[in-house]
PDB file of C-alpha atoms in Angstrom:
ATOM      1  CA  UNK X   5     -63.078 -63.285  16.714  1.00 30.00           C
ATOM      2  CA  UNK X   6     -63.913 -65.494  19.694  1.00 31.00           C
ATOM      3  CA  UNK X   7     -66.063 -68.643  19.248  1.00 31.00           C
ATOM      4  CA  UNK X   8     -69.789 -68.130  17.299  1.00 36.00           C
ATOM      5  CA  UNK X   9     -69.269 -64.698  16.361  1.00 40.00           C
ATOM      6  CA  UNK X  10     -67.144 -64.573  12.738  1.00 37.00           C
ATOM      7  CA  UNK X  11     -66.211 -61.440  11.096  1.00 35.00           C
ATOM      8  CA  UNK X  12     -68.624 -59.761   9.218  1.00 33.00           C
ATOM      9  CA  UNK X  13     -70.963 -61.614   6.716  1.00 32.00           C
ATOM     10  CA  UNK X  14     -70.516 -60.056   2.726  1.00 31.00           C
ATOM     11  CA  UNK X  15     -73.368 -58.010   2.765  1.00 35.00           C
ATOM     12  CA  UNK X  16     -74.634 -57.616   5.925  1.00 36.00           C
ATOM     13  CA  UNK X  17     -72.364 -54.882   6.090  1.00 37.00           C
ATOM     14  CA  UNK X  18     -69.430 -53.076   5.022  1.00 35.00           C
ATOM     15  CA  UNK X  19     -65.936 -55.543   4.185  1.00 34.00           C
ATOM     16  CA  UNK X  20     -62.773 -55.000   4.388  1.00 34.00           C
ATOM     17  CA  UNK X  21     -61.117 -53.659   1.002  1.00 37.00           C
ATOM     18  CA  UNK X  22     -61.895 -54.798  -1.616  1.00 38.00           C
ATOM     19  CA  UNK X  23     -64.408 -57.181  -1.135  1.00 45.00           C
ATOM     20  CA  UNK X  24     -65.415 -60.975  -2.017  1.00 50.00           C
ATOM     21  CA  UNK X  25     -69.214 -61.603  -1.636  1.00 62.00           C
ATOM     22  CA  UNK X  26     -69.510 -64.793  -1.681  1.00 79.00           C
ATOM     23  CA  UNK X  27     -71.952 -66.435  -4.107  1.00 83.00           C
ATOM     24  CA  UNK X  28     -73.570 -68.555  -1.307  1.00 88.00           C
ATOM     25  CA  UNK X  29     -74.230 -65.673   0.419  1.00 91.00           C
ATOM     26  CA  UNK X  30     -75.808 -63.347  -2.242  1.00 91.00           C
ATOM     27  CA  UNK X  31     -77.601 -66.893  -3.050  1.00 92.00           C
ATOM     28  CA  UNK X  32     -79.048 -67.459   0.499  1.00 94.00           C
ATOM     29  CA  UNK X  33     -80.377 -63.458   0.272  1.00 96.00           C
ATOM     30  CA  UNK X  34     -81.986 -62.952  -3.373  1.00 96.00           C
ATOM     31  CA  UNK X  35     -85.349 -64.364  -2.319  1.00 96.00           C
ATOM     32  CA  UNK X  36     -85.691 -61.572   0.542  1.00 97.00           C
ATOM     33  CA  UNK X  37     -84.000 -58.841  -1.367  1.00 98.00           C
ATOM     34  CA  UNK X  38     -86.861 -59.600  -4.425  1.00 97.00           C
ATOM     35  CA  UNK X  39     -89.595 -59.163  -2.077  1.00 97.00           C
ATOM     36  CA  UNK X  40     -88.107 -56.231  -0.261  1.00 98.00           C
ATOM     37  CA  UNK X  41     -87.455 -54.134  -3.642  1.00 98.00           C
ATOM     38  CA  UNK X  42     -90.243 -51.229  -3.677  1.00 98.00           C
ATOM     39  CA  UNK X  43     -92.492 -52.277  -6.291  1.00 98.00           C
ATOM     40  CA  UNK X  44     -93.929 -48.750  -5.816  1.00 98.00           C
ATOM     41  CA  UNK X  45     -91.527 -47.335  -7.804  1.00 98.00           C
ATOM     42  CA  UNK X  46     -91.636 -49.978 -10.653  1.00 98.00           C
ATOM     43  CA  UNK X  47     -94.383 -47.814 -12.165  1.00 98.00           C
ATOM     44  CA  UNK X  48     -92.677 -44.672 -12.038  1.00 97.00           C
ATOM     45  CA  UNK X  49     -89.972 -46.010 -13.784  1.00 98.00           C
ATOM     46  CA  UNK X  50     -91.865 -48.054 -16.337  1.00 97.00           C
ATOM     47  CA  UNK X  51     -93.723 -44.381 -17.453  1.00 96.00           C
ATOM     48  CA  UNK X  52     -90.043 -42.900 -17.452  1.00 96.00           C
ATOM     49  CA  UNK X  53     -88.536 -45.999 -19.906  1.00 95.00           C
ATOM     50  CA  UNK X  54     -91.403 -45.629 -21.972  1.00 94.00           C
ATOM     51  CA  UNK X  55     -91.395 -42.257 -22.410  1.00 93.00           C
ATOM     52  CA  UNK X  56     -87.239 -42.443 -24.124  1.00 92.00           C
ATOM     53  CA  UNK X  57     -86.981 -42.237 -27.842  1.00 90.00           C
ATOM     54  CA  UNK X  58     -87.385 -46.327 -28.996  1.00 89.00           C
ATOM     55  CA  UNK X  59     -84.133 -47.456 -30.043  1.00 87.00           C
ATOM     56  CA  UNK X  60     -82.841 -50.862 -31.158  1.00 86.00           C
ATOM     57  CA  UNK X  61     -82.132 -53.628 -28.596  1.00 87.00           C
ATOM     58  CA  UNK X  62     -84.369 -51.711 -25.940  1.00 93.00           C
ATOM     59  CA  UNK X  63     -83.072 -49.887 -23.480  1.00 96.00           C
ATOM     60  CA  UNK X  64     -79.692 -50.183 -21.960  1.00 97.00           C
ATOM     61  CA  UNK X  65     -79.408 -50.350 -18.182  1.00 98.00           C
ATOM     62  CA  UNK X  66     -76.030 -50.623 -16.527  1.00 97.00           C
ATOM     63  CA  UNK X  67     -76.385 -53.086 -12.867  1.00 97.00           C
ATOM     64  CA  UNK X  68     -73.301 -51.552 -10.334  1.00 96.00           C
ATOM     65  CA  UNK X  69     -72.160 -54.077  -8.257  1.00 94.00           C
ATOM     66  CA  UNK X  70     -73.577 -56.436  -9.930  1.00 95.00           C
ATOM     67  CA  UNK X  71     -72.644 -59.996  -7.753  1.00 94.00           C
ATOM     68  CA  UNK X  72     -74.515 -62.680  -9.177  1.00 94.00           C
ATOM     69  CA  UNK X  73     -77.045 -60.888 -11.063  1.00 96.00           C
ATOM     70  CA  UNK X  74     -80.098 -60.652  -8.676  1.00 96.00           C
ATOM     71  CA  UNK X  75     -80.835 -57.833  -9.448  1.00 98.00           C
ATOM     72  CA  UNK X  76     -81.399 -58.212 -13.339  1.00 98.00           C
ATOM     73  CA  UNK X  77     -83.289 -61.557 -12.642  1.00 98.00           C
ATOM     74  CA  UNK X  78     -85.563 -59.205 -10.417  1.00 98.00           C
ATOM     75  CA  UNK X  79     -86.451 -56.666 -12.626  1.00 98.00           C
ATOM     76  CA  UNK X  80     -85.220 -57.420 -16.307  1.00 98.00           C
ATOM     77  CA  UNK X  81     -88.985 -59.735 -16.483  1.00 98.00           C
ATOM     78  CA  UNK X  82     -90.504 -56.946 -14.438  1.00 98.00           C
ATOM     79  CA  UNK X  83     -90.657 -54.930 -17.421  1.00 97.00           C
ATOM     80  CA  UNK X  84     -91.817 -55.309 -21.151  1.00 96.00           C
ATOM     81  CA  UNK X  85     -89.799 -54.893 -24.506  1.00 95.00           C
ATOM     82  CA  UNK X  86     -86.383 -55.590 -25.352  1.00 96.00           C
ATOM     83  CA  UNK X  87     -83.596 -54.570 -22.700  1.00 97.00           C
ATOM     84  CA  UNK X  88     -79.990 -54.998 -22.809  1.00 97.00           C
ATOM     85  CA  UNK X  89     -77.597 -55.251 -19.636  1.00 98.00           C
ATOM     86  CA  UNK X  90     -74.150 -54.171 -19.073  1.00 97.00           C
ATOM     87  CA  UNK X  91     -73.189 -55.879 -15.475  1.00 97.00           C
ATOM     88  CA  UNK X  92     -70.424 -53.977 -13.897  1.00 96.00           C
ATOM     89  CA  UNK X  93     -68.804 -55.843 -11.451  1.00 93.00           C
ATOM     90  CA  UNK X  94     -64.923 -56.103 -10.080  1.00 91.00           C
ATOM     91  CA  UNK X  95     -64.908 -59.736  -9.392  1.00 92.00           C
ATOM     92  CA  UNK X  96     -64.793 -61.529 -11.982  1.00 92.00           C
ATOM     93  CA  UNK X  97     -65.820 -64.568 -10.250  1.00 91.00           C
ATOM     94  CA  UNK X  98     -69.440 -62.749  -9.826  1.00 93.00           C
ATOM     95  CA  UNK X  99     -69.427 -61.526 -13.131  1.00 95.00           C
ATOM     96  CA  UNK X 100     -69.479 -65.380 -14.646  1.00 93.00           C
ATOM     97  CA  UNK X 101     -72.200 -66.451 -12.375  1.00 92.00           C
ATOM     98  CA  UNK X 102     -74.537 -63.005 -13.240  1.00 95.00           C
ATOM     99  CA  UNK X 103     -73.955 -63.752 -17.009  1.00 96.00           C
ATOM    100  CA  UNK X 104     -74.747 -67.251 -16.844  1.00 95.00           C
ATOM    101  CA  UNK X 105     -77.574 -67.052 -14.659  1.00 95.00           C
ATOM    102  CA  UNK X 106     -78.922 -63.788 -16.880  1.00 96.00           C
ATOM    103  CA  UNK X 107     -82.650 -63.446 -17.389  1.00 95.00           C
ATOM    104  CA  UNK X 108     -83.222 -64.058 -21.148  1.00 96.00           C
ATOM    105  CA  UNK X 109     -87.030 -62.442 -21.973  1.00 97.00           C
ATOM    106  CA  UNK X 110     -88.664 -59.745 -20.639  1.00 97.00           C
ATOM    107  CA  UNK X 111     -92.686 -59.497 -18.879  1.00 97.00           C
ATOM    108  CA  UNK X 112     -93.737 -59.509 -22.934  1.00 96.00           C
ATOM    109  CA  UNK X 113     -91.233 -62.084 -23.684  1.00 97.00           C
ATOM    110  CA  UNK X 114     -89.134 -59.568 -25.418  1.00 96.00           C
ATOM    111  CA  UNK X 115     -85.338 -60.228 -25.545  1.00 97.00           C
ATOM    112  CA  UNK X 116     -82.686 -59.612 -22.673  1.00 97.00           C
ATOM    113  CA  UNK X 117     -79.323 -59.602 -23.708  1.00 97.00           C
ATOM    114  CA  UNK X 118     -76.203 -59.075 -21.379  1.00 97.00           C
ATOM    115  CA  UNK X 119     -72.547 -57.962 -21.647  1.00 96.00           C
ATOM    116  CA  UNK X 120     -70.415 -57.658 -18.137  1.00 96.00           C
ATOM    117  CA  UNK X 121     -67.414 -55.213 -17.462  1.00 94.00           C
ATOM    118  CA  UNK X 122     -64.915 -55.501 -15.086  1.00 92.00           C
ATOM    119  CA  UNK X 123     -64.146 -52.846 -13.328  1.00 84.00           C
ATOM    120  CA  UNK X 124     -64.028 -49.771 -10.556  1.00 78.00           C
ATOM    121  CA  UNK X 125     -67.551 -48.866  -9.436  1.00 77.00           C
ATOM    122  CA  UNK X 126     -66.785 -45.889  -7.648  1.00 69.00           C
ATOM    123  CA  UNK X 127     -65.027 -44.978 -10.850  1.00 73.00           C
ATOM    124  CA  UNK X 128     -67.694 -44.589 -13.179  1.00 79.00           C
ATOM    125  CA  UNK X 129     -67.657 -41.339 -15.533  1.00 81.00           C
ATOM    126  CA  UNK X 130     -70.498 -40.017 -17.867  1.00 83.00           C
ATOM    127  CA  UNK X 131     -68.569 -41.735 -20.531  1.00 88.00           C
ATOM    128  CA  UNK X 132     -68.941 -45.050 -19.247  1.00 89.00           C
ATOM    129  CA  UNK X 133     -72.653 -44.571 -19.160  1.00 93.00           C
ATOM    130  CA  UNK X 134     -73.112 -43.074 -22.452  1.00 91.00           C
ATOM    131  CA  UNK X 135     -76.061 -44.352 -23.950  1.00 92.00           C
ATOM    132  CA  UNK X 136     -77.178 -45.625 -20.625  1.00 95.00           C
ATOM    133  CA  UNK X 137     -81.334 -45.706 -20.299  1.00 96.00           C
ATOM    134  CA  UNK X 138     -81.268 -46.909 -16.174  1.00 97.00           C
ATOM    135  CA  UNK X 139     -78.364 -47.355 -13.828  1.00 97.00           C
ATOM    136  CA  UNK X 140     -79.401 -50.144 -11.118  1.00 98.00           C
ATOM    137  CA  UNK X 141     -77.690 -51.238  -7.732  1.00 97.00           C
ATOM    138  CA  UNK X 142     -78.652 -53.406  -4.831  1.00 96.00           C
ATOM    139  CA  UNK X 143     -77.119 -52.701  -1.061  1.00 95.00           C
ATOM    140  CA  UNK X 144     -74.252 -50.688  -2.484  1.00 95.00           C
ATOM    141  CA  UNK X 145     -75.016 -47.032  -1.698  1.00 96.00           C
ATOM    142  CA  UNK X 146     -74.283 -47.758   1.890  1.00 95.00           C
ATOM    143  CA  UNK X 147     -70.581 -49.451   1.396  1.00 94.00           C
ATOM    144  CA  UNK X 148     -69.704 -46.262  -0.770  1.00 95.00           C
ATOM    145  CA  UNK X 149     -68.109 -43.043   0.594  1.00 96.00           C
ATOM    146  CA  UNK X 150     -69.707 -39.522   0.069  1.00 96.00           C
ATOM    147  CA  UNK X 151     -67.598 -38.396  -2.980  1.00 95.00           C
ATOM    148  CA  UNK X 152     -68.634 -41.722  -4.656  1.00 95.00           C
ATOM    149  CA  UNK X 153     -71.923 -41.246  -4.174  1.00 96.00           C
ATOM    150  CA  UNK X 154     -71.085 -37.852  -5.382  1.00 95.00           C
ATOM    151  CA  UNK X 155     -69.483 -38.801  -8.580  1.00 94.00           C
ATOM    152  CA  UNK X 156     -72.108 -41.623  -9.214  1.00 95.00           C
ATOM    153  CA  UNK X 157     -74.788 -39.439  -9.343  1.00 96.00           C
ATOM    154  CA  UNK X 158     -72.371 -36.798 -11.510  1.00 94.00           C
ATOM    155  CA  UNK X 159     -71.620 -39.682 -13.588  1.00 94.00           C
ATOM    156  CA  UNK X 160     -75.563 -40.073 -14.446  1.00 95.00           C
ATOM    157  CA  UNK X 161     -76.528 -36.711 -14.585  1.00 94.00           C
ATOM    158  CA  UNK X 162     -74.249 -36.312 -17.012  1.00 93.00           C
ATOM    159  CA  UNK X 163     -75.547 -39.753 -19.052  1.00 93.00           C
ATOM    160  CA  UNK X 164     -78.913 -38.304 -18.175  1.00 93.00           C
ATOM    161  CA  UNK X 165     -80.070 -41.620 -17.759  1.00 95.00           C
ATOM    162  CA  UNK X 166     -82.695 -42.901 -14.348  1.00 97.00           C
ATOM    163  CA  UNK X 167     -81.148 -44.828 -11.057  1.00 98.00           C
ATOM    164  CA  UNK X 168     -83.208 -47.791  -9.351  1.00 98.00           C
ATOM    165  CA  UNK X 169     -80.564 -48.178  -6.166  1.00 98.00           C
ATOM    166  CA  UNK X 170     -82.176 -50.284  -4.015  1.00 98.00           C
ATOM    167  CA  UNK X 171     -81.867 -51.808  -0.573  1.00 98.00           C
ATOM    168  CA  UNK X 172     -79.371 -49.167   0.993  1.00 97.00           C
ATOM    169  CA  UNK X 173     -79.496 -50.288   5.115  1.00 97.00           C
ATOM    170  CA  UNK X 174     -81.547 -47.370   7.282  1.00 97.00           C
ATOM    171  CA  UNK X 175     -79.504 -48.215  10.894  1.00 97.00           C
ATOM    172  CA  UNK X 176     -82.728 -49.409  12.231  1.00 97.00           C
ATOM    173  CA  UNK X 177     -83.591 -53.605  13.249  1.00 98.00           C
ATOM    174  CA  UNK X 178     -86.418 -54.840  14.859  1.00 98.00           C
ATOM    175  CA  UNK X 179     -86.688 -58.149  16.470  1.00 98.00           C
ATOM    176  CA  UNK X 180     -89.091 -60.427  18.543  1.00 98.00           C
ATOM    177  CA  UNK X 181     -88.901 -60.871  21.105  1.00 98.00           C
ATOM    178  CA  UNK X 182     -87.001 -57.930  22.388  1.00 98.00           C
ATOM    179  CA  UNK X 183     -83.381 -58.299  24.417  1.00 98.00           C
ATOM    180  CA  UNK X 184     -81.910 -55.935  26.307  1.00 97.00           C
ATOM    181  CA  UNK X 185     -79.185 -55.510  24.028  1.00 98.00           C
ATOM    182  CA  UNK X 186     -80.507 -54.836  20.634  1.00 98.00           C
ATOM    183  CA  UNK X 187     -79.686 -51.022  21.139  1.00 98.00           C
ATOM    184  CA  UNK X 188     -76.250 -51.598  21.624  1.00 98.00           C
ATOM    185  CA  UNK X 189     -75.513 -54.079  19.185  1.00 98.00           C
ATOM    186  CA  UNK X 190     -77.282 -51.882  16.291  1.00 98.00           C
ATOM    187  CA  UNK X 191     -75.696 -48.768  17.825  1.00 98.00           C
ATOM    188  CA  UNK X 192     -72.280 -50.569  17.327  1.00 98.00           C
ATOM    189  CA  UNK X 193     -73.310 -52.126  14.191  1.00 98.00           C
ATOM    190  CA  UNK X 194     -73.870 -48.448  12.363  1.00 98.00           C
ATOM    191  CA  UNK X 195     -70.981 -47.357  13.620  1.00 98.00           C
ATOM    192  CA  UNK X 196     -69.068 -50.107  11.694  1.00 97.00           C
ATOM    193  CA  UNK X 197     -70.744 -48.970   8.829  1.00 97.00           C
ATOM    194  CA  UNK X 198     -69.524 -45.487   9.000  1.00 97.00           C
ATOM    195  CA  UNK X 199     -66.069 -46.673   9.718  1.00 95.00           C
ATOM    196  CA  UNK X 200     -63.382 -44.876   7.422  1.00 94.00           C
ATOM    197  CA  UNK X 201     -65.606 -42.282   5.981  1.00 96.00           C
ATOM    198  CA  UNK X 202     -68.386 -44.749   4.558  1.00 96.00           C
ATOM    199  CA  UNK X 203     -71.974 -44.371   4.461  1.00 97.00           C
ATOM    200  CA  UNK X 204     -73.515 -46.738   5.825  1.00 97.00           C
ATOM    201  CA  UNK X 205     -76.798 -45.692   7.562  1.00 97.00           C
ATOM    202  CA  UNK X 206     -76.378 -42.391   6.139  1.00 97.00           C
ATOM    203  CA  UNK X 207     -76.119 -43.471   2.396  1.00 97.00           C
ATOM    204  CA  UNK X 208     -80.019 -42.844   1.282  1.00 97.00           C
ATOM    205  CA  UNK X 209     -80.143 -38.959   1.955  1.00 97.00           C
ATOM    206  CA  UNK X 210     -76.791 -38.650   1.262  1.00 98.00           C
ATOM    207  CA  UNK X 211     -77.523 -39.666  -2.452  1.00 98.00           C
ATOM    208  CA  UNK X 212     -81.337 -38.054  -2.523  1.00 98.00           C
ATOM    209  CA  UNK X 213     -79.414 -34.750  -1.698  1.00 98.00           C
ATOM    210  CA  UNK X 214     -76.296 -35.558  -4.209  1.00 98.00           C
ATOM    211  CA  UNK X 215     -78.325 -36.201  -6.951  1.00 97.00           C
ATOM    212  CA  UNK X 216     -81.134 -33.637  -6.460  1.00 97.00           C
ATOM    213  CA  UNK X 217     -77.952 -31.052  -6.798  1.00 97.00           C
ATOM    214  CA  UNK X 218     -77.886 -32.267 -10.410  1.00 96.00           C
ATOM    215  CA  UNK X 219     -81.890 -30.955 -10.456  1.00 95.00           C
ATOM    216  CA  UNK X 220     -82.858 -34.805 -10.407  1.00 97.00           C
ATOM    217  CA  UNK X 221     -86.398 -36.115  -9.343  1.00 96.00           C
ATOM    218  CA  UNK X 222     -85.819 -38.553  -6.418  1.00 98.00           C
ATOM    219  CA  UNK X 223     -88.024 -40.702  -4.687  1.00 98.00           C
ATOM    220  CA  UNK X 224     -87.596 -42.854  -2.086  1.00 98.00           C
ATOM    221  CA  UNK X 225     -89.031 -45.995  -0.160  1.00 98.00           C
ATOM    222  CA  UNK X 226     -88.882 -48.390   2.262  1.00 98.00           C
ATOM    223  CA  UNK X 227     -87.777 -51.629   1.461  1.00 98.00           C
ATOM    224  CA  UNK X 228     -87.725 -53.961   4.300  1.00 98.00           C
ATOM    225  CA  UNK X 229     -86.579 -57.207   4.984  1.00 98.00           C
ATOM    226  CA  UNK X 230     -88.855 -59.158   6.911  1.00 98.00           C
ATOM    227  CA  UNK X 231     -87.623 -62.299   8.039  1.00 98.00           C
ATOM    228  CA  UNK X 232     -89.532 -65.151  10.144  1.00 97.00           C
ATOM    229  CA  UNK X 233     -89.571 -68.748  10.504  1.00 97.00           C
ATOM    230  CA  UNK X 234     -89.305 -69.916   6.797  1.00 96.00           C
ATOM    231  CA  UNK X 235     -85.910 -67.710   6.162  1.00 97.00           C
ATOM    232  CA  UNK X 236     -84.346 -69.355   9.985  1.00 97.00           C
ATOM    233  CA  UNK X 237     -81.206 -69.749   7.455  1.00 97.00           C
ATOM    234  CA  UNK X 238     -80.540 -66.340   6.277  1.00 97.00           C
ATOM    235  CA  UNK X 239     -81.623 -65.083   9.515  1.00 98.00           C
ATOM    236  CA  UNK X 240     -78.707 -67.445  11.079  1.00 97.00           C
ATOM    237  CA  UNK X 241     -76.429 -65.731   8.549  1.00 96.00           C
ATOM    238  CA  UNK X 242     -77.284 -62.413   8.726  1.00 97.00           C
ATOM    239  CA  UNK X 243     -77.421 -62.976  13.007  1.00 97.00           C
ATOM    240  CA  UNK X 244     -73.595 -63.979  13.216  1.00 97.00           C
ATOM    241  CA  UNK X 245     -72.388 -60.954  10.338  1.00 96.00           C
ATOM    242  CA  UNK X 246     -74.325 -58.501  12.095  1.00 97.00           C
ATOM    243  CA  UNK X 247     -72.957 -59.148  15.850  1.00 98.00           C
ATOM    244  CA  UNK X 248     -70.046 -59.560  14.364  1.00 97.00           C
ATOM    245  CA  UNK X 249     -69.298 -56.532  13.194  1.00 97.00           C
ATOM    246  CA  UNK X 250     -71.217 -54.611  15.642  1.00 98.00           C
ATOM    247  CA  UNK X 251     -68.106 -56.562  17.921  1.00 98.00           C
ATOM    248  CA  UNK X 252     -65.445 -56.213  15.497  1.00 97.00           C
ATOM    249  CA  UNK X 253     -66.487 -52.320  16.079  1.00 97.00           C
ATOM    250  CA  UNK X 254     -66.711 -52.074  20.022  1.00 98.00           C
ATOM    251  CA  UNK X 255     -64.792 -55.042  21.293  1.00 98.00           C
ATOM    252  CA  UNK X 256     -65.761 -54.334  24.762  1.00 97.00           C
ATOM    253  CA  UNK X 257     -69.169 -56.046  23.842  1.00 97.00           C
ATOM    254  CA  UNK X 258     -67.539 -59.418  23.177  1.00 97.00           C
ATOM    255  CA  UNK X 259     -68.853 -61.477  25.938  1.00 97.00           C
ATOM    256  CA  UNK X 260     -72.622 -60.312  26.358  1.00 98.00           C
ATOM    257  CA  UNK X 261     -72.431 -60.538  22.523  1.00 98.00           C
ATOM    258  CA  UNK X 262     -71.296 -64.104  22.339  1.00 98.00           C
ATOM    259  CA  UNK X 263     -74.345 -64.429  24.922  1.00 98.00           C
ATOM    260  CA  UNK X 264     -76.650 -62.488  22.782  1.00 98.00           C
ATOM    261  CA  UNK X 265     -75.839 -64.379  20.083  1.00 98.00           C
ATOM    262  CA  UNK X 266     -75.898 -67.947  21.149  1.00 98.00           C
ATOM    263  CA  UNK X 267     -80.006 -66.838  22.600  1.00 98.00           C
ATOM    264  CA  UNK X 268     -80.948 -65.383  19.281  1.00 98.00           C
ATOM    265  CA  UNK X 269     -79.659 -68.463  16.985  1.00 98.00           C
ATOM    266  CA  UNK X 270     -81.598 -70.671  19.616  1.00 98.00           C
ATOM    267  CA  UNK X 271     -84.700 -69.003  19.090  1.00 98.00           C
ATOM    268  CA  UNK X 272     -84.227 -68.669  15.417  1.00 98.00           C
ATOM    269  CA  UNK X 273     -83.773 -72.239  14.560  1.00 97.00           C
ATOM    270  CA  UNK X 274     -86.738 -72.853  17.309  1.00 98.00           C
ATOM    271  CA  UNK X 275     -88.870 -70.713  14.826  1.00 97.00           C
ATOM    272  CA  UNK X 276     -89.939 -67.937  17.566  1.00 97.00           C
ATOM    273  CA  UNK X 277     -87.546 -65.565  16.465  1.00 98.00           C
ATOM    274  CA  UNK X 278     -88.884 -62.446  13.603  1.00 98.00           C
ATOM    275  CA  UNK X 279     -86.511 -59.744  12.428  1.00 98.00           C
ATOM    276  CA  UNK X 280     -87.204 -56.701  10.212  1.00 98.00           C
ATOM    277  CA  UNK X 281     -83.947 -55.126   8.311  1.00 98.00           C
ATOM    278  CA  UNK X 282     -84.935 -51.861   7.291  1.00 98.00           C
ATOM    279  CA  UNK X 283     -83.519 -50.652   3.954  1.00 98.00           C
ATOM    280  CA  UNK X 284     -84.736 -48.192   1.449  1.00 98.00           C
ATOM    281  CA  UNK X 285     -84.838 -47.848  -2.096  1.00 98.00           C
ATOM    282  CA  UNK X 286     -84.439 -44.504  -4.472  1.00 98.00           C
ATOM    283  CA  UNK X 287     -85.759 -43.909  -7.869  1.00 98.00           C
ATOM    284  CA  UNK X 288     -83.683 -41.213  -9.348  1.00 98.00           C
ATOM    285  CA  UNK X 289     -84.854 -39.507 -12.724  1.00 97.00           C
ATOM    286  CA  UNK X 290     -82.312 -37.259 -14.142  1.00 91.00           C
ATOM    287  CA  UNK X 291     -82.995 -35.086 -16.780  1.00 82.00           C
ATOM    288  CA  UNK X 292     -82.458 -36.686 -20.247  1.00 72.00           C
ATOM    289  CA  UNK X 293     -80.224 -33.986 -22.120  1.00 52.00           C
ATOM    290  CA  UNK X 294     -77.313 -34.665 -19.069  1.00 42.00           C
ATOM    291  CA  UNK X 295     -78.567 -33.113 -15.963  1.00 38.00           C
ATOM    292  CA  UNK X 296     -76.820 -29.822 -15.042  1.00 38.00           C
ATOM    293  CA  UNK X 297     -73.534 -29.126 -15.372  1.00 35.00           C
TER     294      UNK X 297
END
């Protein structure tokens, strides 16, 4: 890639098979991801949990893609009574840092206990989620092709457990000021996405509709990131993986990209620049004897 624009930032978009997030990187995005989550759906899902037959330990909720374990430091002391956490992950790199960085006590200061597996996500089968209560993701819907999205939301209908999958990219960025060439670097950004059959953009209906097949409830929401003059550094970050790939995707836009670039870092670390990522989040409730079959 020519000079200022790397290759793609882990997990500001789809990586090259299989992929390496690196921990600085999931580090320098938890705070926005926590505040992007829907909250709106936290009730939802707290009526749905409480609602399951009581069973020792809590309920069990299985985190796909686990990284570093934002995701159950988000929500594990979002909710009350005992829980316990089986981080799936294929790293196992990741999977050392979520364990050891592992909420221990829930909202009620309950217990959280945690267990990691190393493995396949796109893999999963009913029987690896037997016993599952809640199946949990964070920005992976989009990096998976339609049959896995397909076969994840087999694999929980057939558990009959719920699905918090959060922060799946919509193909839309704002920013301000405006530049002439924000259309074309999102235009060329998505189409990275969807490069060798993934999602990308398309990953939110594309699960509603795969999972509502299995006669699931399914409700979405926006999730945005909104980024301003106290996140300069993840907006930096995100900048060069996002330009990146939109260039790594249409090469012909490498020199009013380098351009493009070099003006938006300026007026990031000048504080005048504001982004919104928009994402979106699903709650999925399947139906507790195993969804249809």
């Amino acid at each position: 890639m020519p000079r200022g624009l790397p290759g793609a930032v882990p997990g500001a978009g789809p990586t090259p098979d299989p992929p390496r997030y690196a921990p600085e990187w999931l580090r320098l995005r938890e705070g926005a991801d926590a505040a992007a989550r829907a909250r709106e759906l936290l009730d939802p899902l707290r009526a749905h949990l409480a609602a399951l037959p009581e069973r020792a330990g809590g309920p069990v909720v299985h985190d796909l893609g686990c990284g570093t374990g934002s995701m159950g430091r988000w929500l594990a002391p979002l909710l009350d009574g005992a829980q316990h956490w089986v981080l799936h992950d294929r790293d196992p790199y990741l999977l050392h840092f979520a364990a050891a960085a592992a909420p221990s006590r829930a909202a009620d200061g309950s217990r959280v206990t945690v267990e990691t597996r190393r493995g396949e996500i796109a893999r999963l089968t009913p029987d690896a989620l037997a016993g599952a209560s809640l199946v949990t993701a964070s920005a992976l819907l989009d990096v998976l092709t339609a049959r896995e999205v397909r076969a994840l939301a087999a694999a929980c209908a057939g558990a009959g457990c719920a699905a918090l999958l959060t922060l799946s990219v919509a193909g839309r960025v704002d920013l301000a000021p405006a530049h002439p060439l924000d259309a074309g670097i999102t235009d060329a950004f998505n189409g990275h996405q969807r490069r060798s059959g993934l999602l990308g953009p398309d990953a939110t209906g594309a699960a509603a509709d795969a999972f509502a097949e299995h006669g699931a409830t399914v409700r979405a929401h926006p999730s945005p990131w909104r980024l301003g003059p106290d996140d300069a550094e993840l907006t930096a970050q995100w900048l060069r993986g996002w330009v990146g790939a939109a260039v790594e995707q249409r090469p012909a836009l490498r020199e009013p990209a380098e351009r493009y670039l070099a003006e938006r870092l300026a007026a990031c670390a000048e504080g005048r620049l504001r982004v919104v990522v928009h994402h979106d989040d699903l709650l999925v409730l399947c139906r507790p004897t195993g969804g249809t079959s």
